[in-house]
Coordinates of C-alpha atoms and ligand atoms in Angstrom, one line a residue:
X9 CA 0.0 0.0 0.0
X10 CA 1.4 3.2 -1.1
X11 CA 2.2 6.2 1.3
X12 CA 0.0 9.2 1.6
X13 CA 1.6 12.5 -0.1
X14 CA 0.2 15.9 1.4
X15 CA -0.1 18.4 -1.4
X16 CA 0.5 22.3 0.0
X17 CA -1.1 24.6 -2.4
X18 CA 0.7 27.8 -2.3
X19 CA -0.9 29.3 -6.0
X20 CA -3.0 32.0 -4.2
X21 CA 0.2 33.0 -1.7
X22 CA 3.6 32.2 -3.4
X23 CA 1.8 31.4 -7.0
X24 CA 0.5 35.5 -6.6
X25 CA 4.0 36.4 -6.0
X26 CA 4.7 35.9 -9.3
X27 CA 5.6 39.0 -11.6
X28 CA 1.9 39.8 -13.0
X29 CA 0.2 36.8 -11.4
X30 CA -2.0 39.0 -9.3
X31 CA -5.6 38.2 -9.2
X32 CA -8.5 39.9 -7.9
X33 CA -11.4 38.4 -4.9
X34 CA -13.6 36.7 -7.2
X35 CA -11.0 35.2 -9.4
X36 CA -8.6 33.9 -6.4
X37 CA -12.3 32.5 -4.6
X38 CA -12.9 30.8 -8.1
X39 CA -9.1 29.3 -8.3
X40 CA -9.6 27.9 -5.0
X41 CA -13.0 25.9 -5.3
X42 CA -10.8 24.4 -8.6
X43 CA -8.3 23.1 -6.0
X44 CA -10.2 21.4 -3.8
X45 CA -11.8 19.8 -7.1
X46 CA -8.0 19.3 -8.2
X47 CA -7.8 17.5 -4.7
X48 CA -5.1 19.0 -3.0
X49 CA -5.1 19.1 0.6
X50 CA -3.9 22.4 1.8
X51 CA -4.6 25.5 0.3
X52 CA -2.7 28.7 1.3
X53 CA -5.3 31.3 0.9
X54 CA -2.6 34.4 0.9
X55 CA -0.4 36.5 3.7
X56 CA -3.2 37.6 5.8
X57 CA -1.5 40.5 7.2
X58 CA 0.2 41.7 4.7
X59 CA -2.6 43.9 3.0
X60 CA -6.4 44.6 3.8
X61 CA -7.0 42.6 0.5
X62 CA -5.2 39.6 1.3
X63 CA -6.8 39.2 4.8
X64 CA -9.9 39.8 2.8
X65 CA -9.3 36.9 0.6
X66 CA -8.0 34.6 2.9
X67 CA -10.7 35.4 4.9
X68 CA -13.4 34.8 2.1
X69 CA -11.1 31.5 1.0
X70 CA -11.5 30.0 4.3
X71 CA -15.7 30.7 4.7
X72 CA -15.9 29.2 0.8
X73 CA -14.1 26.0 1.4
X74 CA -15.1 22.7 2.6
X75 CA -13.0 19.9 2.5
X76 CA -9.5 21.2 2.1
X77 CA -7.1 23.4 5.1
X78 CA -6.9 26.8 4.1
X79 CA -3.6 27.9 5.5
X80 CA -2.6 31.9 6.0
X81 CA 1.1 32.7 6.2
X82 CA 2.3 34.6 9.0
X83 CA 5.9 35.9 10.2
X84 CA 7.0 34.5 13.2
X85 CA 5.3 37.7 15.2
X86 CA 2.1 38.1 17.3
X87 CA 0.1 40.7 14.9
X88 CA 1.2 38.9 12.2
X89 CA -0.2 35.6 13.4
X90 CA -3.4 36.8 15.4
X91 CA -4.3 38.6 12.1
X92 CA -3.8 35.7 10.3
X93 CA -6.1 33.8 12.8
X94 CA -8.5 36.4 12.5
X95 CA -8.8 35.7 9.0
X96 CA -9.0 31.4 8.8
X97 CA -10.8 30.8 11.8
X98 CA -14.1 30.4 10.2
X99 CA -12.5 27.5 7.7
X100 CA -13.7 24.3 8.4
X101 CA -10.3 22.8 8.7
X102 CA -7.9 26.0 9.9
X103 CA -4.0 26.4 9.5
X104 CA -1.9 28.9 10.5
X105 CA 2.0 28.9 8.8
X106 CA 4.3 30.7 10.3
X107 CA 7.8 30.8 9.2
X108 CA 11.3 32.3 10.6
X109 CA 14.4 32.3 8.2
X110 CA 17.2 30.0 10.0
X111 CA 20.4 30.9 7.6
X112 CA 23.4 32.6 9.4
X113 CA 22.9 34.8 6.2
X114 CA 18.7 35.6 6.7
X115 CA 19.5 35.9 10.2
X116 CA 22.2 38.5 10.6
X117 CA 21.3 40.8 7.7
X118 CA 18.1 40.2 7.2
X119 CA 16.5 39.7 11.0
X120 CA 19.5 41.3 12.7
X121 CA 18.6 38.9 15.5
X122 CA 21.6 35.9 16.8
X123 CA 20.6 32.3 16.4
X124 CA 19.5 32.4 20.1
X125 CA 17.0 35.2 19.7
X126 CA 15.7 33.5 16.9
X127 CA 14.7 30.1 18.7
X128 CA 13.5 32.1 21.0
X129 CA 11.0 34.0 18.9
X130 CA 9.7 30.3 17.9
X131 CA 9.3 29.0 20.8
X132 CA 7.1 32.2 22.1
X133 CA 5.1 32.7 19.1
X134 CA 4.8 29.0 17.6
X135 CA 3.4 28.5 20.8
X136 CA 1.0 31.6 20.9
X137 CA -0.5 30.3 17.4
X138 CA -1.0 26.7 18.7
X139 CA -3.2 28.1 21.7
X140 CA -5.3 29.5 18.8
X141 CA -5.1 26.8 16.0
X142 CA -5.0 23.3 16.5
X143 CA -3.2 22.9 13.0
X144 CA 0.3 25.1 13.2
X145 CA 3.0 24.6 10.3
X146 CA 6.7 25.9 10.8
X147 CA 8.9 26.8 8.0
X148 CA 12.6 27.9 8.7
X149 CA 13.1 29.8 5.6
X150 CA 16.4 29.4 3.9
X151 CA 16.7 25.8 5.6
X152 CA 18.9 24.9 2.3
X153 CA 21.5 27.4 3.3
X154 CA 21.2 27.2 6.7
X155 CA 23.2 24.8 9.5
X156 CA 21.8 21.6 9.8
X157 CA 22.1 21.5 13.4
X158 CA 20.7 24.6 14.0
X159 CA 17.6 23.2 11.9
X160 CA 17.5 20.7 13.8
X161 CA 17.3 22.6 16.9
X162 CA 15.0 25.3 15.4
X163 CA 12.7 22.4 14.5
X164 CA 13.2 20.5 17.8
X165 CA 12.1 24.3 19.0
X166 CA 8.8 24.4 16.7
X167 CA 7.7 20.5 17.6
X168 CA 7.5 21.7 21.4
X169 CA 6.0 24.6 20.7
X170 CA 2.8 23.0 19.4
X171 CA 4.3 23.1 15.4
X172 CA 2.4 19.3 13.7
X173 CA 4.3 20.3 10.5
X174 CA 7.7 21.2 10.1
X175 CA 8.6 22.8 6.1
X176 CA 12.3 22.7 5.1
X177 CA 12.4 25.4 2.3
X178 CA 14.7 25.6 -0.4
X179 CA 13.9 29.6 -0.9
X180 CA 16.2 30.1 -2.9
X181 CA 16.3 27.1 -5.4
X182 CA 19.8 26.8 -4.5
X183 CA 20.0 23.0 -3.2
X184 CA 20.7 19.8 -5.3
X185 CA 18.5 17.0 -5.8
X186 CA 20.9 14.8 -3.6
X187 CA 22.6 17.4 -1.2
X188 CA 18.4 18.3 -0.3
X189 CA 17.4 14.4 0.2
X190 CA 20.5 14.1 2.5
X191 CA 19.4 17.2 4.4
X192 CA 15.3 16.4 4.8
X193 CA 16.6 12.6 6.2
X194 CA 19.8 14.8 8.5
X195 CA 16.4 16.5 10.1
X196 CA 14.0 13.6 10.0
X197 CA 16.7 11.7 12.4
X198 CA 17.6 13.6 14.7
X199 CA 14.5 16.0 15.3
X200 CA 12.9 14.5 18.5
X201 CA 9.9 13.1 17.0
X202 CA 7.9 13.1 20.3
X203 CA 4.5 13.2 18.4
X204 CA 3.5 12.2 15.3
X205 CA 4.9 15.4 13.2
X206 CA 4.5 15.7 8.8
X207 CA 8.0 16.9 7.5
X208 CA 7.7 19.0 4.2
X209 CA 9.5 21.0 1.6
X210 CA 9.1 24.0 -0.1
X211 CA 11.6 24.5 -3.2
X212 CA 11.6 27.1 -5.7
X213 CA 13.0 26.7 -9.1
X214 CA 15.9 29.3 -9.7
X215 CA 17.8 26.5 -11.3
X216 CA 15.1 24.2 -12.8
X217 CA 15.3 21.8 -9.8
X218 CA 12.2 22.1 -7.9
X219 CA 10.1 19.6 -8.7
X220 CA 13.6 16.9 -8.5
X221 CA 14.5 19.0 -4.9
X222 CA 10.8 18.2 -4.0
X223 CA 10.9 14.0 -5.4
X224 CA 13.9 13.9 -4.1
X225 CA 12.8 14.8 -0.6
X226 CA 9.8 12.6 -0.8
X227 CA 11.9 9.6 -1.7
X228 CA 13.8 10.4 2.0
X229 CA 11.0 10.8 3.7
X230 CA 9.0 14.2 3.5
X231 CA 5.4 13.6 3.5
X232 CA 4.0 16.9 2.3
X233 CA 5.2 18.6 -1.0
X234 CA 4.0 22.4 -1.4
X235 CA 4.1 23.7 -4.9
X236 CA 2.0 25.5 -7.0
X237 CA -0.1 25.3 -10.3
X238 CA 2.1 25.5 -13.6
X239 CA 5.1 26.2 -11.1
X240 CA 4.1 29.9 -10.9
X241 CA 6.1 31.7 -8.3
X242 CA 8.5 33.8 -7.1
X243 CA 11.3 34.1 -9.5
X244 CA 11.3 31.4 -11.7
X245 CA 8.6 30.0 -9.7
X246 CA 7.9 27.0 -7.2
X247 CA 7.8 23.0 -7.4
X248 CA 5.1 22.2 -10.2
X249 CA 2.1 20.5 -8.3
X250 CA 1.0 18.6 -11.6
X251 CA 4.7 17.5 -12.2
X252 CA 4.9 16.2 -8.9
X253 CA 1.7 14.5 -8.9
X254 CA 2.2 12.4 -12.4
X255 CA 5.8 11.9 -11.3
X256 CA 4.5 9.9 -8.2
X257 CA 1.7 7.8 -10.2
X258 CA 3.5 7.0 -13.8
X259 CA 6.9 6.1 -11.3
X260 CA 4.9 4.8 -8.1
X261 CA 7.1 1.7 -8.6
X262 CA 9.5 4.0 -7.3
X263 CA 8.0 5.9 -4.6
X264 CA 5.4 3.9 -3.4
X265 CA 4.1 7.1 -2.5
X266 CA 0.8 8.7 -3.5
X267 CA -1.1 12.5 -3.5
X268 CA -4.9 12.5 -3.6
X269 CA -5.1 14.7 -6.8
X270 CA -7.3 14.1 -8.8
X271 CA -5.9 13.7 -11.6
X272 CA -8.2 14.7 -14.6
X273 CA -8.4 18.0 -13.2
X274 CA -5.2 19.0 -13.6
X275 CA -5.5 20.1 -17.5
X276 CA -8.6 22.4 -16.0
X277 CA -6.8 23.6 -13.2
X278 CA -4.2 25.0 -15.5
X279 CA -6.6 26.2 -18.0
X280 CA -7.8 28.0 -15.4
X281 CA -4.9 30.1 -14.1
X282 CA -3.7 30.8 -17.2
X283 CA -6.9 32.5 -18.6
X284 CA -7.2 34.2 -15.0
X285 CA -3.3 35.6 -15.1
X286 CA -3.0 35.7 -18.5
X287 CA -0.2 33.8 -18.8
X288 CA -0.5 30.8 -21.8
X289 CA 1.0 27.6 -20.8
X290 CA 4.4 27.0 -22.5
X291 CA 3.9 24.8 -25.4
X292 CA 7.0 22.4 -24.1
X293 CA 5.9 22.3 -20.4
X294 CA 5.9 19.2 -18.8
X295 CA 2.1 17.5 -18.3
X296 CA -0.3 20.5 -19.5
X297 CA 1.7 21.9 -22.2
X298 CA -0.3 21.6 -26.1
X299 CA 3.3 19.3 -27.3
X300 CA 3.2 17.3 -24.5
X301 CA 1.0 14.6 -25.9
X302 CA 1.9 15.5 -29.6
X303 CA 4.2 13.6 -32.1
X304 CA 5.5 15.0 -34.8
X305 CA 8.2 12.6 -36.0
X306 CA 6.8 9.3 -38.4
X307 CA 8.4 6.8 -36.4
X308 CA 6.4 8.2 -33.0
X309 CA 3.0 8.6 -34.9
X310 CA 3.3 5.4 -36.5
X311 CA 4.3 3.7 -33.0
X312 CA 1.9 5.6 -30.8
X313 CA -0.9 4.6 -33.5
X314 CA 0.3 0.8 -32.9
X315 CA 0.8 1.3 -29.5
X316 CA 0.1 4.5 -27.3
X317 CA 2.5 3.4 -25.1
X318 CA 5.8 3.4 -27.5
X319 CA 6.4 7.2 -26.7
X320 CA 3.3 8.1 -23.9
X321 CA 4.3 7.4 -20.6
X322 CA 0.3 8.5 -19.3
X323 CA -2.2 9.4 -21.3
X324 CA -4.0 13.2 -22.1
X325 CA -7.1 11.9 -20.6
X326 CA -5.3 10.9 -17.4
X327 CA -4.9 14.9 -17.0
X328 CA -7.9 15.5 -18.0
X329 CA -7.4 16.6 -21.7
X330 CA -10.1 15.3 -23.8
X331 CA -9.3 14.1 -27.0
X332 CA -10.7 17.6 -28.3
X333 CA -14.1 16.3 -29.6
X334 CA -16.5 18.2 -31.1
X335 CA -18.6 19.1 -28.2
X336 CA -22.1 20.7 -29.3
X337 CA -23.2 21.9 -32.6
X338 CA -26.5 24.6 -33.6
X339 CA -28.8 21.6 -32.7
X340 CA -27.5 20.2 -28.8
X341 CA -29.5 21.5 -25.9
X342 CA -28.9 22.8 -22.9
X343 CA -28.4 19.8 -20.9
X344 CA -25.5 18.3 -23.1
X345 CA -23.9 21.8 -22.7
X346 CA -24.2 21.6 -18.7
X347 CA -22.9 17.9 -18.8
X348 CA -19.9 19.4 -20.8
X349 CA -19.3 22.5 -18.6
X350 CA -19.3 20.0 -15.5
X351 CA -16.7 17.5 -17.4
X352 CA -14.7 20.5 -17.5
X353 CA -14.7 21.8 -14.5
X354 CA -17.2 24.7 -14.3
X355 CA -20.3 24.2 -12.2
X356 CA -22.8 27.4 -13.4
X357 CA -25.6 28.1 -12.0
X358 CA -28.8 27.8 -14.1
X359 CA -28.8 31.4 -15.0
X360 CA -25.4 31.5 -16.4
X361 CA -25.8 28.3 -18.0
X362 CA -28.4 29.7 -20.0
X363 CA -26.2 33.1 -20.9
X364 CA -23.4 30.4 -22.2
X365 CA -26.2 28.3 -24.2
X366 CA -27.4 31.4 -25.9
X367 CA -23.6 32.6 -26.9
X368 CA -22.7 28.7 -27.9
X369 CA -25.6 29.2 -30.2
X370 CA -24.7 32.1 -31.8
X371 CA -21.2 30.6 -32.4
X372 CA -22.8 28.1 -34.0
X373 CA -24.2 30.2 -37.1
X374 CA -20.9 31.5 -37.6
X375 CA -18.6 28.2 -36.6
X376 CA -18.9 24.8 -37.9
X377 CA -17.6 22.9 -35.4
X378 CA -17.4 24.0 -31.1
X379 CA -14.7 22.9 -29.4
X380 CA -14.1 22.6 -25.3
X381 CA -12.1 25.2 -26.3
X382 CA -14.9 27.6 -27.7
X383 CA -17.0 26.8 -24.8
X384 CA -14.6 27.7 -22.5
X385 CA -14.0 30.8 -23.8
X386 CA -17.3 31.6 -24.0
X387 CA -18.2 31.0 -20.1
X388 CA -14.6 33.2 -19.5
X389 CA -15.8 35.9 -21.4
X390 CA -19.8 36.0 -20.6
X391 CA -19.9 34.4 -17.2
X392 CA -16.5 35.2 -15.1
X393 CA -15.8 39.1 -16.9
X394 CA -15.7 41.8 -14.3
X395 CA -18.8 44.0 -14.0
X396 CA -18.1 46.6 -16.6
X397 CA -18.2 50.2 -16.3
X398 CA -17.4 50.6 -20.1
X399 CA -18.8 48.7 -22.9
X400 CA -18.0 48.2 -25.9
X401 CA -21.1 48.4 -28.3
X402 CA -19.9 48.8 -32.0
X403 CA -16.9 48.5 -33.8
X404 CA -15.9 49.2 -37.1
X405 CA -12.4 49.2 -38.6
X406 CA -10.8 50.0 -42.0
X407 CA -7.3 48.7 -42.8
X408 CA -4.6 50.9 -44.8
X409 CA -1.5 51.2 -46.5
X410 CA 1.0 53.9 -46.3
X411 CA -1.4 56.5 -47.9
X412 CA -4.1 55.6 -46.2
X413 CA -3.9 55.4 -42.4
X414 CA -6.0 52.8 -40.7
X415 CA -8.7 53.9 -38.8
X416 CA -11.1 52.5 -36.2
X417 CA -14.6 54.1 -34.7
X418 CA -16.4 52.7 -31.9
X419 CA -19.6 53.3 -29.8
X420 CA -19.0 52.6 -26.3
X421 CA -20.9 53.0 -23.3
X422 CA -18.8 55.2 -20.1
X423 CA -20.6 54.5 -16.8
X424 CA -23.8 54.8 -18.5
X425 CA -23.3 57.5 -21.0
X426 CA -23.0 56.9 -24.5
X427 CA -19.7 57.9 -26.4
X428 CA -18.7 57.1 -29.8
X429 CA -14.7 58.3 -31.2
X430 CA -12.7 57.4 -34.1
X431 CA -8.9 57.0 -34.3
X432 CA -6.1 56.7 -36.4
X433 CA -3.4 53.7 -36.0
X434 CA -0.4 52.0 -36.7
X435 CA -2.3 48.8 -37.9
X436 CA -6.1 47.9 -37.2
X437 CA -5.6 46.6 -33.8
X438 CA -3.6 49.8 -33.0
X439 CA -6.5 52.1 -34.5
X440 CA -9.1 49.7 -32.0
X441 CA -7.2 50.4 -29.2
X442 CA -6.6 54.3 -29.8
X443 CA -10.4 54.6 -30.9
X444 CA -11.2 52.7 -27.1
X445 CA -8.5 54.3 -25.2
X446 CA -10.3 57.8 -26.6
X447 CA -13.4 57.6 -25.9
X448 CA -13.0 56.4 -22.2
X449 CA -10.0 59.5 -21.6
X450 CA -8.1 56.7 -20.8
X451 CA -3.8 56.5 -21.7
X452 CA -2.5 53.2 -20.9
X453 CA 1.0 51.8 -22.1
X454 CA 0.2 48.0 -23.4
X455 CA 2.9 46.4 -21.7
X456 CA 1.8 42.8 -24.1
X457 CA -0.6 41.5 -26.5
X458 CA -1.2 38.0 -27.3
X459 CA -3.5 36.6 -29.8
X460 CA -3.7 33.0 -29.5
X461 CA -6.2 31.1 -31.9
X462 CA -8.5 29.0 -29.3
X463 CA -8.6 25.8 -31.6
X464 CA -7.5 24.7 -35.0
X465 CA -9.3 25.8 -38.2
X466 CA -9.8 28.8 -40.2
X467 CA -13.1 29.7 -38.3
X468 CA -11.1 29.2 -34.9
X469 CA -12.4 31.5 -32.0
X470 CA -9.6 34.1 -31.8
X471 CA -8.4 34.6 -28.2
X472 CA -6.6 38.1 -27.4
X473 CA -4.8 38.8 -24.0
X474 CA -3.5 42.3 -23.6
X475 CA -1.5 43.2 -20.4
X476 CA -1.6 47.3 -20.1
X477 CA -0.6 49.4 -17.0
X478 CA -1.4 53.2 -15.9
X479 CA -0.1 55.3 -13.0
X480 CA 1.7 52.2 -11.2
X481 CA -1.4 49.8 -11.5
X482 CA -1.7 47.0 -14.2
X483 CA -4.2 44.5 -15.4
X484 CA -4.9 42.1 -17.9
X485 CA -7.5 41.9 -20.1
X486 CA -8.9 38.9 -22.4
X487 CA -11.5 38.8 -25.5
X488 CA -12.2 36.0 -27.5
X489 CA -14.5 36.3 -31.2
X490 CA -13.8 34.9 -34.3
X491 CA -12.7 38.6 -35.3
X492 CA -9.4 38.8 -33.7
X493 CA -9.7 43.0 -34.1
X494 CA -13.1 42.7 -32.0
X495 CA -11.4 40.6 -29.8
X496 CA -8.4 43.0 -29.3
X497 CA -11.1 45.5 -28.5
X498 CA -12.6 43.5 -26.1
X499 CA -9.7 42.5 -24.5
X500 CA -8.9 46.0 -24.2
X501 CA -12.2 47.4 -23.1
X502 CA -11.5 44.1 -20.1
X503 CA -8.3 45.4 -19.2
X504 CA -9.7 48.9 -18.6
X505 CA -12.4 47.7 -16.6
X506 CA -10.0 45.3 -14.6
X507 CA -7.7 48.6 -14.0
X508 CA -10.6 50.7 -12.9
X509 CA -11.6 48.1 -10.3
X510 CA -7.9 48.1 -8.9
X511 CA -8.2 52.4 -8.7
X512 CA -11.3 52.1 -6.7
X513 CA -9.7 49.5 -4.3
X514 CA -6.7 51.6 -3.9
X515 CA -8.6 54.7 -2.7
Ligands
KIV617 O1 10.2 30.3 -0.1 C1 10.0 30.3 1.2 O2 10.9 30.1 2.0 C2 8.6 30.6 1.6 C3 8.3 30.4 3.0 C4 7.5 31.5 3.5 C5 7.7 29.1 3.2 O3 7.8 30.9 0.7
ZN618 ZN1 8.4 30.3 -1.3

């Protein structure tokens, strides 16, 4: 019988530390009901006290969930910890993380504190958050770089204090596959195991060794992995939850060690968070990329066709990536469109059900063939788009040539009042964007534009993510129609709305 594997879900905390991975209430609520689908068993909701927002979300994270923990981070300080408290207490199943960085390095330049000082700060406050939460976690940030006795003793310090888990970070994705296995079974021996206490890691991927760091620590012994979606993070990001995962099942000879994910959600999951950050999955990466299950040379095609087995090592449905077939055409009803939504991962109420059925349909005069693809844009764009203070009504664009400048005009709608503009550009998607960007006064640099065509085929949805920032803010916006001008506009006219939500929570 295989070992259990704790999975520690840090998209929402570490994931959002990511350069422009930040997401707003509803989105980071709807990214967290998709992890307890995906099955993992932790969930760290955000930093509580680092932000009215982020104690807001943590807070709303931990009402919303049932079945997983929803953790808050905390420094190893007494606000920092009762606020964090503050915020989970109403989850079912509670957790508060605290951590305290351990290197000779963290601690004299960073902490300006001795080693001394610094145990005693975990004992005192480790303990304080175990006589509020029955669930405490202790990470000794740096542990890579830091002495391995004085781990030991830190965590010897923690265990006392109340701490059931103990983390051993690599912060800095500076350890080595082998060096990190040797240091996780170093700690696991000699840390005076009293009770029963879960050792974990925590290892980001400066140089591409996170999810090995993380296998390699399981394979010694560590019984909680924490990691994130697609490996978003700080830096170059965090251990890869879905690499991990199929690591431990297509190699369980080798582990004998198992996580509860389930696994065909993992192709959602990561559908997900990259239409909410607007960040595509790399076409290479490992599990949920588009190449991952795609052969190109004659020898693979022709063995995978004898045999899937010649060059697959799991298969797309295993993630959840259905073979991509046609879905609904103008004649399916609404109850083979709920059945579909639910397959992938989006459980609508009636109402937006409906709105999704009416927009399939009139996709389907214009589109042969509708894709899980399609669909999913669709629900992105009619079900999950911000409310919108500006809307974009009409659109109509003329291309040029060196004499003749493209132009655009649009009709928009500006809190209610009606505006309609025209504008010059250096291309049609530049004369959109000026024509938008007059009529709502607005002046923002476009900091990226992607246009990504949803499926194959020449009627493919087109799917446009812009990200644009003004005055120190940023956002990303997304639009999907078979027009991929229109859906430059619409991304646009999302982004604008996104940014104007962030202004009114900054005042
Ligand atoms: O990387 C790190 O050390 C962390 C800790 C707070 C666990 O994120
Ligand atoms: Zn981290």
């Amino acid at each position: 019988m295989a070992d259990r594997l704790i999975i520690f879900d840090t998209t929402l905390r570490d994931g959002e530390q990511s350069p422009g991975a930040t997401m707003n209430l509803p989105e980071k609520i709807r990214m967290a009901e998709q992890l307890e689908k995906l099955g993992v068993d932790v969930i760290e909701a955000g930093f509580a006290a680092s932000s009215p927002g982020d104690f807001e979300s943590v807070n709303r994270i931990a009402a919303t969930i049932k079945t997983a923990t929803v953790a808050s981070l905390a420094r190893c300080n007494r606000e920092d910890i009762f606020r964090a408290w503050q915020a989970v207490q109403v989850a079912a199943h509670p957790r508060l993380h605290v951590f305290l960085a351990t290197s000779p390095l963290h601690m004299r330049h960073k902490l300006e504190k001795t080693p001394e000082q610094v145990l005693e700060s975990i004992a005192t406050e480790v303990s304080y958050a175990a006589s509020l939460c029955p669930d405490v976690e202790f990470s000794a940030e740096d542990a890579s770089r830091s002495e391995p006795d004085f781990l030991v003793r830190a965590f010897d310090t923690a265990m006392a204090a109340g701490a059931s888990t103990l983390n051993i970070p690599d912060t800095v994705g500076y350890a080595l596959p082998e060096e990190f296995a040797g240091l996780v079974r170093y700690i696991m021996e000699r840390v005076r195991q009293d009770k029963k206490v879960i050792f974990s890691v925590h290892c980001h991927n400066d140089l591409g060794l996170a999810t090995a760091n993380s296998l390699a620590a399981v394979r010694a012994g560590a019984r909680q992995v924490e990691g994130t979606v697609s490996g978003i993070g700080e830096r170059a990001g965090n251990a890869c939850i879905e690499e991990v995962t199929m690591t431990l099942r297509v190699r369980e000879d080798y582990y004998n060690c198992l996580p509860g994910i389930v696994t065909e959600q993992i192709y959602p999951t990561c559908r997900m968070l990259s239409h909410i950050i607007g960040q595509p999955i790399p076409l290479n990466k490992p599990v949920s990329g588009d190449n991952a299950f795609a052969h190109e040379a004659g020898i693979h095609q022709d063995g995978v066709m004898k045999k899937r087995e010649t060059y697959e090592i799991m298969s797309a449905e295993a993630i959840g990536r259905s073979s991509n077939l046609i879905v609904l055409g103008k004649h399916s009803g609404r109850s083979a469109l709920r059945r579909k939504l639910e397959d992938m991962g989006y459980s609508l109420a009636d109402r937006d059900v409906d709105v999704v059925f009416a927009a399939v349909k009139e996709l389907a005069d214009r589109k042969e063939e509708i894709f899980d693809e399609d669909v999913e844009a669709l629900v992105l764009e009619k079900v999950y788009r911000v409310p919108d203070h500006y809307v974009l009504l009409g659109l109509q664009v003329q291309s040029g040539n060196a004499s003749l400048q493209p132009t655009a005009a649009v009709s928009m709608e500006a809190r209610g009042r009606r505006v309609q503009k025209a504008a010059f550009g250096a291309g049609p998607v530049d004369a959109a964007f000026n024509a938008v960007c007059s009529a709502l006064k607005r002046r923002p640099k476009l900091e990226s534009y992607l246009v990504n065509a949803v499926t194959g085929g020449m009627d493919a949805l087109g799917e446009v993510t812009v990200r644009i920032s003004e005055n120190g803010l940023s956002a990303v916006g997304r639009g999907a129609h078979v027009d991929i001008i229109q859906a430059s506009a619409l991304a646009m006219v999302n982004a604008l709305n996104r940014l104007t939500k962030k202004e009114e929570e900054e005042r």
